[in-house]
Short mmCIF file of C-alpha atoms in Angstrom, two decimals:
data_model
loop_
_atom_site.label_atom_id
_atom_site.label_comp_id
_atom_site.label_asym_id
_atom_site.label_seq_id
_atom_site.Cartn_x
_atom_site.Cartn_y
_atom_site.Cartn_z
CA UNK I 1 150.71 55.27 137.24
CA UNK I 2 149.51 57.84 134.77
CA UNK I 3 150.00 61.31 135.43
CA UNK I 4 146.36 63.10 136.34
CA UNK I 5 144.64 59.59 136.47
CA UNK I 6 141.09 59.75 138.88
CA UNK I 7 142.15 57.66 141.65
CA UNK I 8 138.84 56.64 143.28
CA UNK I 9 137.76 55.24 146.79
CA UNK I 10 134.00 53.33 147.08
CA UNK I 11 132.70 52.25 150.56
CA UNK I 12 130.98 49.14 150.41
CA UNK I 13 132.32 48.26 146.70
CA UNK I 14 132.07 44.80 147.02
CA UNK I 15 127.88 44.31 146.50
CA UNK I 16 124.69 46.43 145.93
CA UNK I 17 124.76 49.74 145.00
CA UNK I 18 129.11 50.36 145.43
CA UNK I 19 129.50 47.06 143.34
CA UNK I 20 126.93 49.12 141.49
CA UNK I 21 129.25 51.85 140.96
CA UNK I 22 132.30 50.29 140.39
CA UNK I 23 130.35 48.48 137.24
CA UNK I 24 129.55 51.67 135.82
CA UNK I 25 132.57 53.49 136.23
CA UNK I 26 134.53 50.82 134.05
CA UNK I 27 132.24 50.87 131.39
CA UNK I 28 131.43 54.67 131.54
CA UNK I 29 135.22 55.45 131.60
CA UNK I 30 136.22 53.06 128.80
CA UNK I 31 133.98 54.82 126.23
CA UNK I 32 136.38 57.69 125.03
CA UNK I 33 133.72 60.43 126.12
CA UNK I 34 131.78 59.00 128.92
CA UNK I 35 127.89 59.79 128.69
CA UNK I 36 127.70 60.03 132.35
CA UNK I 37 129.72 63.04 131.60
CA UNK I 38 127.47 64.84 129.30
CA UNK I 39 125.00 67.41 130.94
CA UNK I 40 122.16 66.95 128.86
CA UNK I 41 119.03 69.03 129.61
CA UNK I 42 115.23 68.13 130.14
CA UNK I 43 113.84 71.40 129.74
CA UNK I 44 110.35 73.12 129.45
CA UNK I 45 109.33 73.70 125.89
CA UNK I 46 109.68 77.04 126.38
CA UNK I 47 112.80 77.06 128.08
CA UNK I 48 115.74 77.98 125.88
CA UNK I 49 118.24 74.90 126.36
CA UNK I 50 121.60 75.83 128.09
CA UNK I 51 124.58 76.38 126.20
CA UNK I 52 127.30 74.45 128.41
CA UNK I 53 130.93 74.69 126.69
CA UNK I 54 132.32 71.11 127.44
CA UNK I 55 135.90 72.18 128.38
CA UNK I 56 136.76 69.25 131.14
CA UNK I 57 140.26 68.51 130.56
CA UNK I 58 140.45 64.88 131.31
CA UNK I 59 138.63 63.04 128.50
CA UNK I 60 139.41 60.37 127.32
CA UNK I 61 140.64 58.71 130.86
CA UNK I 62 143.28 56.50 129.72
CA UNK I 63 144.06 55.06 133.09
CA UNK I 64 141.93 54.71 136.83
CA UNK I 65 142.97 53.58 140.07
CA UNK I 66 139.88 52.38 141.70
CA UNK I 67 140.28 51.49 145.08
CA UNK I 68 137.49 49.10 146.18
CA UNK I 69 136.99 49.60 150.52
CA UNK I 70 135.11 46.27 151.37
CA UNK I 71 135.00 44.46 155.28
CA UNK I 72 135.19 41.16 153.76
CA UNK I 73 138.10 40.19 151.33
CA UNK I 74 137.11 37.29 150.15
CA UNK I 75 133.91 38.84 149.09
CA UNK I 76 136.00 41.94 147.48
CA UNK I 77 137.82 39.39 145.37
CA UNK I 78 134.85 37.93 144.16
CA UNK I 79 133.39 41.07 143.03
CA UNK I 80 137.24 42.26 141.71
CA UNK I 81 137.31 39.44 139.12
CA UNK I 82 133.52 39.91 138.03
CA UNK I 83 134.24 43.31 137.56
CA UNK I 84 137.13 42.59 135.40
CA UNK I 85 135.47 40.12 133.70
CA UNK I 86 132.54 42.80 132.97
CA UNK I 87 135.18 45.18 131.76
CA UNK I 88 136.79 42.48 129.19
CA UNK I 89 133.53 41.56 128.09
CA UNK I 90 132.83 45.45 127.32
CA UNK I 91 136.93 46.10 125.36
CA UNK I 92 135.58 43.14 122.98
CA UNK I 93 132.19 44.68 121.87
CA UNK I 94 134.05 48.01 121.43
CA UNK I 95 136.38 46.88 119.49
CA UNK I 96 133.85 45.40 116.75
CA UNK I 97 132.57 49.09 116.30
CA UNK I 98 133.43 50.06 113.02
CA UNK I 99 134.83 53.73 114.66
CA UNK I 100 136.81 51.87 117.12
CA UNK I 101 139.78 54.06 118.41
CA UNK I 102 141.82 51.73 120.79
CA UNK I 103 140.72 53.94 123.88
CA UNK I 104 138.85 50.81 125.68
CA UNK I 105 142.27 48.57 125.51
CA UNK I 106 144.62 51.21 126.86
CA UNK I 107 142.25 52.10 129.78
CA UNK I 108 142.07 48.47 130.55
CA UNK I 109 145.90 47.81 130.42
CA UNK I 110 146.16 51.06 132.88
CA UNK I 111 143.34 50.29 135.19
CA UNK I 112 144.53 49.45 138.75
CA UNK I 113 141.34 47.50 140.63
CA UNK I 114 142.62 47.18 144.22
CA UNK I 115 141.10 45.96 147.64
CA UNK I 116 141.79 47.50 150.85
CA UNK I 117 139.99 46.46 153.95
CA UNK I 118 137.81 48.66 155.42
CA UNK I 119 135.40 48.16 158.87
CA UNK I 120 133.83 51.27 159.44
CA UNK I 121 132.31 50.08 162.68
CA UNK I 122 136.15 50.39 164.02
CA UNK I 123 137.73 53.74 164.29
CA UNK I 124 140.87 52.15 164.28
CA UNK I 125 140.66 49.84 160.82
CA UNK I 126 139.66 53.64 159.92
CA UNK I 127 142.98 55.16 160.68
CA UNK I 128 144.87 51.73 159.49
CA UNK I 129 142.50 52.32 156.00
CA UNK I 130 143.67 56.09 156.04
CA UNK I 131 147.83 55.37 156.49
CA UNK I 132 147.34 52.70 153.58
CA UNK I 133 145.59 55.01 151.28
CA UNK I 134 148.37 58.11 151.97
CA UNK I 135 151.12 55.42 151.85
CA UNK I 136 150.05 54.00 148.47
CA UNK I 137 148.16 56.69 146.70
CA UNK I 138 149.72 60.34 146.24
CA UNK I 139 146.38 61.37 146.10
CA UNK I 140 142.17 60.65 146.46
CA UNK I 141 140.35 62.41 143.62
CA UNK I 142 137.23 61.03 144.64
CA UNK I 143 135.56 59.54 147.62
CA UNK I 144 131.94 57.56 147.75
CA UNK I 145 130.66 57.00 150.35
CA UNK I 146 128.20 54.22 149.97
CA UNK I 147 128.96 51.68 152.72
CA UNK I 148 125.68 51.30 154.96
CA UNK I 149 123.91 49.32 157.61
CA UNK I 150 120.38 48.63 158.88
CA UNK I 151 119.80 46.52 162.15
CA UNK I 152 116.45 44.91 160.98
CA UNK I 153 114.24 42.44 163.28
CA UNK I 154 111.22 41.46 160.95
CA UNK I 155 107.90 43.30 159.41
CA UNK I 156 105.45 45.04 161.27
CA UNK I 157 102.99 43.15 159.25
CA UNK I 158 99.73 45.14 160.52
CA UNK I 159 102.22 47.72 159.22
CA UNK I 160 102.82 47.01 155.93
CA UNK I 161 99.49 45.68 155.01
CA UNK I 162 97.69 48.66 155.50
CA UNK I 163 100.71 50.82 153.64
CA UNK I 164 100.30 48.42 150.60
CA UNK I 165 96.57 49.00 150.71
CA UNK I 166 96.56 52.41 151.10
CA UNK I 167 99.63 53.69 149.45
CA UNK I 168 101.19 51.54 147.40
CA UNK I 169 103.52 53.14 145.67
CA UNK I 170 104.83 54.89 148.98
CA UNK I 171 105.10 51.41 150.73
CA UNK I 172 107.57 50.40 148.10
CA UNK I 173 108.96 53.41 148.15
CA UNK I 174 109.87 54.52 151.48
CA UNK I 175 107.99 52.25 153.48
CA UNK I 176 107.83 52.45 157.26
CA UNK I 177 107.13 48.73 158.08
CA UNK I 178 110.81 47.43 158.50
CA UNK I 179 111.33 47.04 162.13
CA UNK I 180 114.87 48.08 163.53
CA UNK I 181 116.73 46.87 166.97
CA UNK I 182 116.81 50.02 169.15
CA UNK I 183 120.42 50.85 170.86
CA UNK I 184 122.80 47.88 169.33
CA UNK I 185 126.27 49.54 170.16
CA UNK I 186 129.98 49.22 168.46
CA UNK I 187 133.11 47.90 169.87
CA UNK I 188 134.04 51.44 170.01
CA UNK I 189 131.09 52.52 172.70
CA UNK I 190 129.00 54.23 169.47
CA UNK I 191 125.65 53.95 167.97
CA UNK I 192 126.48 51.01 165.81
CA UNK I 193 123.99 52.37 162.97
CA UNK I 194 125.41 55.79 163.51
CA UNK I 195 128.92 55.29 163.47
CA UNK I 196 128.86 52.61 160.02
CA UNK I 197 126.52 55.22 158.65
CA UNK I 198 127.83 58.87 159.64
CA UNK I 199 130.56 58.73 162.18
CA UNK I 200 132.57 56.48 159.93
CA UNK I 201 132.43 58.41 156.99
CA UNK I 202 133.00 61.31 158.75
CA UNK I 203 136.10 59.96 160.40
CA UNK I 204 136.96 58.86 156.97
CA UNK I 205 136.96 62.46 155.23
CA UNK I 206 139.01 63.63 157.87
CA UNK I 207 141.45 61.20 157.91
CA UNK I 208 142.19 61.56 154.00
CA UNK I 209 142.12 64.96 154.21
CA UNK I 210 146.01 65.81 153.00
CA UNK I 211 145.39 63.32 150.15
CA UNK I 212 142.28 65.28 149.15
CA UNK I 213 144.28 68.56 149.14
CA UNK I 214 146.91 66.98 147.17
CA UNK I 215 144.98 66.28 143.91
CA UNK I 216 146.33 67.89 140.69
CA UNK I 217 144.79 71.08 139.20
CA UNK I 218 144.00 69.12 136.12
CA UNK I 219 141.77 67.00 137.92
CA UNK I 220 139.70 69.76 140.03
CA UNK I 221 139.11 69.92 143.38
CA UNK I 222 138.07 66.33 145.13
CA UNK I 223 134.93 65.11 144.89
CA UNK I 224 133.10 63.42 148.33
CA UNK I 225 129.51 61.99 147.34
CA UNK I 226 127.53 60.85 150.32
CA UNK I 227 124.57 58.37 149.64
CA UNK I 228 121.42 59.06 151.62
CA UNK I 229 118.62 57.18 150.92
CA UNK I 230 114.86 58.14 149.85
CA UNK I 231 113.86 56.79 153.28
CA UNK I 232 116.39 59.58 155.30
CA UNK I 233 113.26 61.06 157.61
CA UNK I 234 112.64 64.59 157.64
CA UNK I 235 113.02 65.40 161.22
CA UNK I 236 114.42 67.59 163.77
CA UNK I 237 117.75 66.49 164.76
CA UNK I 238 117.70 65.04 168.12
CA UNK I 239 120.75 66.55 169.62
CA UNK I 240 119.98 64.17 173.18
CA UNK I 241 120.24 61.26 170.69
CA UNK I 242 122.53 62.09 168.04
CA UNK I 243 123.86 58.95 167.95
CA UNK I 244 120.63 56.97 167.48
CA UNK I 245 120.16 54.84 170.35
CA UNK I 246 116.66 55.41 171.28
CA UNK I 247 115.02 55.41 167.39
CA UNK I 248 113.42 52.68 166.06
CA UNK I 249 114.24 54.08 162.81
CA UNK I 250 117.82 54.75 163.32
CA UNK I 251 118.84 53.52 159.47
CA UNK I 252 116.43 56.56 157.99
CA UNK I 253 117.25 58.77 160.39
CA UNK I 254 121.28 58.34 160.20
CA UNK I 255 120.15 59.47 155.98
CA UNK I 256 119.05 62.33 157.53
CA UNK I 257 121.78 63.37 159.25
CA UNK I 258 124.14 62.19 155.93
CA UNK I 259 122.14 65.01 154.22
CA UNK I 260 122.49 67.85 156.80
CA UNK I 261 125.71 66.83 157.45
CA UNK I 262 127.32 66.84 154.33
CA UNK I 263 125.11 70.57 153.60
CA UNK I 264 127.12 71.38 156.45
CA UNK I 265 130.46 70.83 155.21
CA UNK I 266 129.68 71.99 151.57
CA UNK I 267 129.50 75.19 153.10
CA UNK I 268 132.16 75.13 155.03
CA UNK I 269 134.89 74.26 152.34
CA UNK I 270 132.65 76.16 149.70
CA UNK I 271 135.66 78.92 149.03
CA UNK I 272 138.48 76.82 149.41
CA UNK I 273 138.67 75.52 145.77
CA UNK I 274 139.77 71.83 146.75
CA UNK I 275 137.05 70.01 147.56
CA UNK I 276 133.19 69.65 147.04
CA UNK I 277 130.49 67.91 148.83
CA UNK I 278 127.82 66.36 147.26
CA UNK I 279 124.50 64.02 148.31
CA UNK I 280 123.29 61.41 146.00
CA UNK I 281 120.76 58.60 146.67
CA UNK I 282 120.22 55.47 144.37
CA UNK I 283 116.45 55.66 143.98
CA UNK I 284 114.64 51.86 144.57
CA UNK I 285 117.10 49.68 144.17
CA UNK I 286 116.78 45.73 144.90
CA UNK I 287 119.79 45.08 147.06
CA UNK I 288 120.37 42.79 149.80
CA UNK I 289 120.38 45.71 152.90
CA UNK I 290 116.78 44.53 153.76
CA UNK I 291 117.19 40.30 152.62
CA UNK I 292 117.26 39.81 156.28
CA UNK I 293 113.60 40.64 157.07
CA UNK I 294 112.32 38.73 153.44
CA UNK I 295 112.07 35.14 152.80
CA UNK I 296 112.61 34.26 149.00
CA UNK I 297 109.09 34.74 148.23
CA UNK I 298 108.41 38.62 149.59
CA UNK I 299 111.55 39.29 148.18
CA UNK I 300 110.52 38.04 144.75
CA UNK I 301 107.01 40.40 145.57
CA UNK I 302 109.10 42.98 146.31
CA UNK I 303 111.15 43.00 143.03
CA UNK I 304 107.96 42.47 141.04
CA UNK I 305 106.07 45.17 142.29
CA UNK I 306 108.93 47.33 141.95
CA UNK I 307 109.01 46.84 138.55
CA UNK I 308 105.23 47.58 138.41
CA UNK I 309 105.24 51.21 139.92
CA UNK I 310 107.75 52.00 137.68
CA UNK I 311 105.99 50.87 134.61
CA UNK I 312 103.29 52.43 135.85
CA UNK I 313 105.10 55.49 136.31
CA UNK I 314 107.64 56.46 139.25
CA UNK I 315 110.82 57.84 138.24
CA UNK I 316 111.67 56.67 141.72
CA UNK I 317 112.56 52.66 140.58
CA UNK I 318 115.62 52.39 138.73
CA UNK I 319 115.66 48.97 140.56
CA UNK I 320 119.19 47.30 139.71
CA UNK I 321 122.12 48.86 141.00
CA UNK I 322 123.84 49.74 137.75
CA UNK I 323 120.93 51.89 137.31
CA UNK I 324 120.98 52.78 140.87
CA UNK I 325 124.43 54.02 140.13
CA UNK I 326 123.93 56.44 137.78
CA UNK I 327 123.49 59.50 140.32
CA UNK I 328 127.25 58.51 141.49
CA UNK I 329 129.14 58.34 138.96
CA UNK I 330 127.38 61.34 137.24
CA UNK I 331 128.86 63.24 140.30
CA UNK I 332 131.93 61.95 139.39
CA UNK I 333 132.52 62.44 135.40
CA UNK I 334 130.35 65.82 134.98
CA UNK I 335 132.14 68.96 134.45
CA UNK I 336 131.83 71.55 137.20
CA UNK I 337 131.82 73.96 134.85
CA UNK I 338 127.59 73.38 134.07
CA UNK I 339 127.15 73.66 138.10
CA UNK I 340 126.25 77.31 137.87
CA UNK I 341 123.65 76.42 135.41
CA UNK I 342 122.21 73.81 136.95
CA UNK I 343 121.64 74.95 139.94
CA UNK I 344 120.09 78.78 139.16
CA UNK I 345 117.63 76.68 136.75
CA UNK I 346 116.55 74.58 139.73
CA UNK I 347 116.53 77.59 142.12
CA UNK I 348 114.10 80.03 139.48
CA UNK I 349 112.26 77.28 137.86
CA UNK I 350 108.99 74.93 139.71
CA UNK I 351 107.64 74.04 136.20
CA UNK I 352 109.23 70.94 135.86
CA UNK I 353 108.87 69.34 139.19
CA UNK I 354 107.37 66.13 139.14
CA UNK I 355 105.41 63.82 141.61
CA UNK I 356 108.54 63.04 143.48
CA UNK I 357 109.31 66.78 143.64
CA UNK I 358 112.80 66.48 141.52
CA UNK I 359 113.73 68.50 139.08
CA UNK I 360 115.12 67.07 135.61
CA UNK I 361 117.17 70.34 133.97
CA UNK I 362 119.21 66.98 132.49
CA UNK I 363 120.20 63.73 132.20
CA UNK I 364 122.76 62.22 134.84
CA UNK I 365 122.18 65.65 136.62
CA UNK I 366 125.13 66.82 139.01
CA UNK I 367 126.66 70.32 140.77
CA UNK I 368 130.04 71.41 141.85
CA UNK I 369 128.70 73.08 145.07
CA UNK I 370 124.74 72.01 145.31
CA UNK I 371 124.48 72.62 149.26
CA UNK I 372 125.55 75.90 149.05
CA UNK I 373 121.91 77.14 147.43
CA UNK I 374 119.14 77.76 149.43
CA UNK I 375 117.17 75.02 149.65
CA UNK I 376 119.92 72.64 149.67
CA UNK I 377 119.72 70.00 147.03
CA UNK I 378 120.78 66.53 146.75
CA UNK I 379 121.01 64.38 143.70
CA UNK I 380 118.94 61.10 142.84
CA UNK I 381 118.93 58.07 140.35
CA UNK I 382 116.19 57.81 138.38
CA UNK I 383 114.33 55.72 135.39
CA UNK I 384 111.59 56.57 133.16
CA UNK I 385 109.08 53.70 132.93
CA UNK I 386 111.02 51.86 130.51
CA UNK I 387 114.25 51.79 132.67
CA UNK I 388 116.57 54.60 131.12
CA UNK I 389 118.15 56.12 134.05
CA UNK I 390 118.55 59.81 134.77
CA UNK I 391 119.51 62.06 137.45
CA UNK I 392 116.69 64.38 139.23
CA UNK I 393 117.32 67.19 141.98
CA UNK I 394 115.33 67.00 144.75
CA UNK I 395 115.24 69.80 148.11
CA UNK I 396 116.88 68.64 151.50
CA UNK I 397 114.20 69.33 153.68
CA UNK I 398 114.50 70.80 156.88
CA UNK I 399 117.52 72.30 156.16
CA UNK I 400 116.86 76.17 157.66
CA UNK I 401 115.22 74.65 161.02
CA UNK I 402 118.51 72.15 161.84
CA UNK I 403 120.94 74.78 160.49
CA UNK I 404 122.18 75.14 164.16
CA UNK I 405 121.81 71.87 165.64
CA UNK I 406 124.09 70.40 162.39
CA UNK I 407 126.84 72.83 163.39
CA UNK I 408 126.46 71.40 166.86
CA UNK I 409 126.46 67.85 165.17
CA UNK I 410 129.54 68.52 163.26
CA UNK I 411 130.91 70.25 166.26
CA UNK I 412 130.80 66.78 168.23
CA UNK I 413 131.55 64.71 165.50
CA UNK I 414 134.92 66.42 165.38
CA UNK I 415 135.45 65.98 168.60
CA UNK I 416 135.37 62.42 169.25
CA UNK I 417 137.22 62.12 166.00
CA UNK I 418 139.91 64.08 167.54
CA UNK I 419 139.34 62.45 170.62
CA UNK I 420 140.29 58.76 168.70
CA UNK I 421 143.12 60.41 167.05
CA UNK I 422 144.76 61.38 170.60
CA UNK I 423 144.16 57.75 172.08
CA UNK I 424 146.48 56.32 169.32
CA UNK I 425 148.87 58.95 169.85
CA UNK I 426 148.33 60.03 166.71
CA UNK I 427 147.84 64.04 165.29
CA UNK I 428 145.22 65.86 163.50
CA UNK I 429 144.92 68.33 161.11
CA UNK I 430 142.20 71.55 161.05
CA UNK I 431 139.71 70.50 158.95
#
């Protein structure tokens, strides 16, 4: 293993957007300067650009380990060998470029693509996921977590007729017509949606916590991105049903809590220089989290119209999930050293918002502590109309009134995780 290599940990790696991710981390990471990297800025006219020095250490990345956290093996391996295959295809059209430098061929020689099975509706394949990772890795430079469920029934076709009529960019968007089973539990006595949503992530970030301290100084502190979704509903958090057993929205509503939750721990490790918090969402991305309520023919609608919004001008429609990804891995490869930047531009300047209410001060946007400004920001994929994707910024809403009741969420969170951690006689570690 090279010394100072990322070693990186995607949720759900095996499909959709983390299959998403994993794609564009191999071919972002075999270009000798990643673009994702650059922080390029989308500024006002008037605006004088930025002056970012570039000083990140750790370009080129001659070796990765990615570590690819799937429930279904045989599934991971499919997606490991198309993702090597992707990668191979990608060393041989680099290396007819006339300024070819060799970088793509040693990364690939040094890349490490490995599987490790994951259920994040079990506490305990948690903990078994956690003593693999410590006992393998000597450290996690960077966690996604993408992995995500939705308990759909069907359409509320009354529903979704009138959205499309009414509002059709919103109903394919962040439509409201998907109906969801109300109080499906896990084997562990939990909200299912909660726990494979928030609980197991959570569990998951505490239970890698040493290997998060551990990460060399070249590398930075760790990076955890948590994916929330453009459907998270702004709401108040329901402390008398936390975990989401009386919703009929419980998938956008466990986004919500993502959001307020990671805010919440951004602040609390904000001064201890080894690890930052970020939220990202993928924009509109076709994936197969809603196939279940779609036969092959909405689905086929769905893409198409999609396409059409986009085209006709939402930024909110990057639509395949290498596009979707682009948010992600941004977080990733950026230097925190433009966070500072970044952030006071979005904080002092509304001139740039758009429709969507982001803010574009650059391409593949990103920020070493975002949830630490007031309003708390989270990061998003996004395309112009003829698919080039971007990052935006857009405002976690909400944020001031559930200030408290997320410190009461956290709070609890902690406790059952503790609570798990005593039941298999295991110890825990102040977070």
């Amino acid at each position: 293993m090279e010394r100072h290599q990322p070693i990186i940990v995607v949720t759900g790696a095996n499909s959709g957007i983390g299959f998403g991710i994993c794609q564009r981390l191999l071919l972002q990471l075999s270009q000798t300067l990643p673009p994702d990297a650059h922080p390029q800025y989308h500024l006002s006219p008037e605006v004088e650009p930025l002056k970012v020095q570039e000083d990140d250490p750790i370009y080129p990345v001659k070796a990765l380990t990615l570590v690819m956290a799937c429930r279904s093996r045989k599934k991971a391996e499919v997606a490991r060998t198309e993702l090597l295959h992707l990668l191979d295809r990608e060393v041989e059209k680099q290396k007819r470029k006339r300024n070819y430098d060799g970088h793509a061929e040693t990364f690939r020689e040094n890349l490490r693509l490995d599987i490790r099975y994951l259920d994040l509706s079990k506490v305990a394949s948690i903990f078994k996921f956690g003593d693999e990772i410590m006992q393998n890795y000597p450290y996690v430079s960077h966690l996604i977590c993408n992995a995500g469920v939705v308990d759909l029934i069907g359409l509320d076709w009354p529903q979704a007729v009138k959205e499309v009529l009414t509002n059709p960019v919103q109903a394919v968007t962040a439509p409201s017509f998907y109906k969801q089973s109300v109080g499906q539990m896990s084997d562990d006595g939990l909200g299912w949606v909660w726990q494979c949503n928030v609980f197991g992530h959570y569990v998951l970030y505490r239970t890698l916590l040493k290997s998060f301290h551990s990460v060399p100084e070249q590398l930075g502190p760790a990076r955890i991105i948590w994916t929330s979704s453009l459907e998270a509903h702004r709401t108040s958090l329901d402390l008398d049903d936390y975990q989401l057993l009386k919703t009929d929205h419980s998938y956008e509503a466990s986004k919500y809590q993502i959001e307020l939750l990671a805010t919440h721990l951004s602040r609390q490790t904000a001064n201890d220089g080894k690890i930052r918090h970020f939220v990202g969402h993928p924009g509109v991305v076709h994936t197969n989290v809603f196939a279940a309520a779609l036969t092959w023919f909405t689905d086929a609608l769905k893409i198409m119209a999609f396409y059409l919004v986009r085209i006709a001008g939402s930024r909110n429609h990057p639509v395949i999930p290498l596009k979707g990804a682009v948010s992600a891995v941004h977080l990733c490869l950026v230097s925190l050293s433009v966070v500072p930047l970044y952030l006071a531009r979005f904080t002092s300047s509304t001139s740039s918002r758009n429709q969507s209410g982001s803010v574009h001060p650059h391409s593949n946007g990103n920020g070493a502590s975002p949830s630490c400004i007031d309003p708390p920001v989270k990061f998003g994929s996004e395309t112009d109309r003829w698919g080039r994707p971007e990052v935006g910024l857009q405002e976690i809403k909400g944020w001031s009134e559930n200030e408290e009741n997320v410190a009461i969420l956290a709070e609890r969170c902690e406790r059952l995780y503790r609570g798990f951690m005593e039941a298999e006689g295991r110890t825990w570690s102040e977070a």
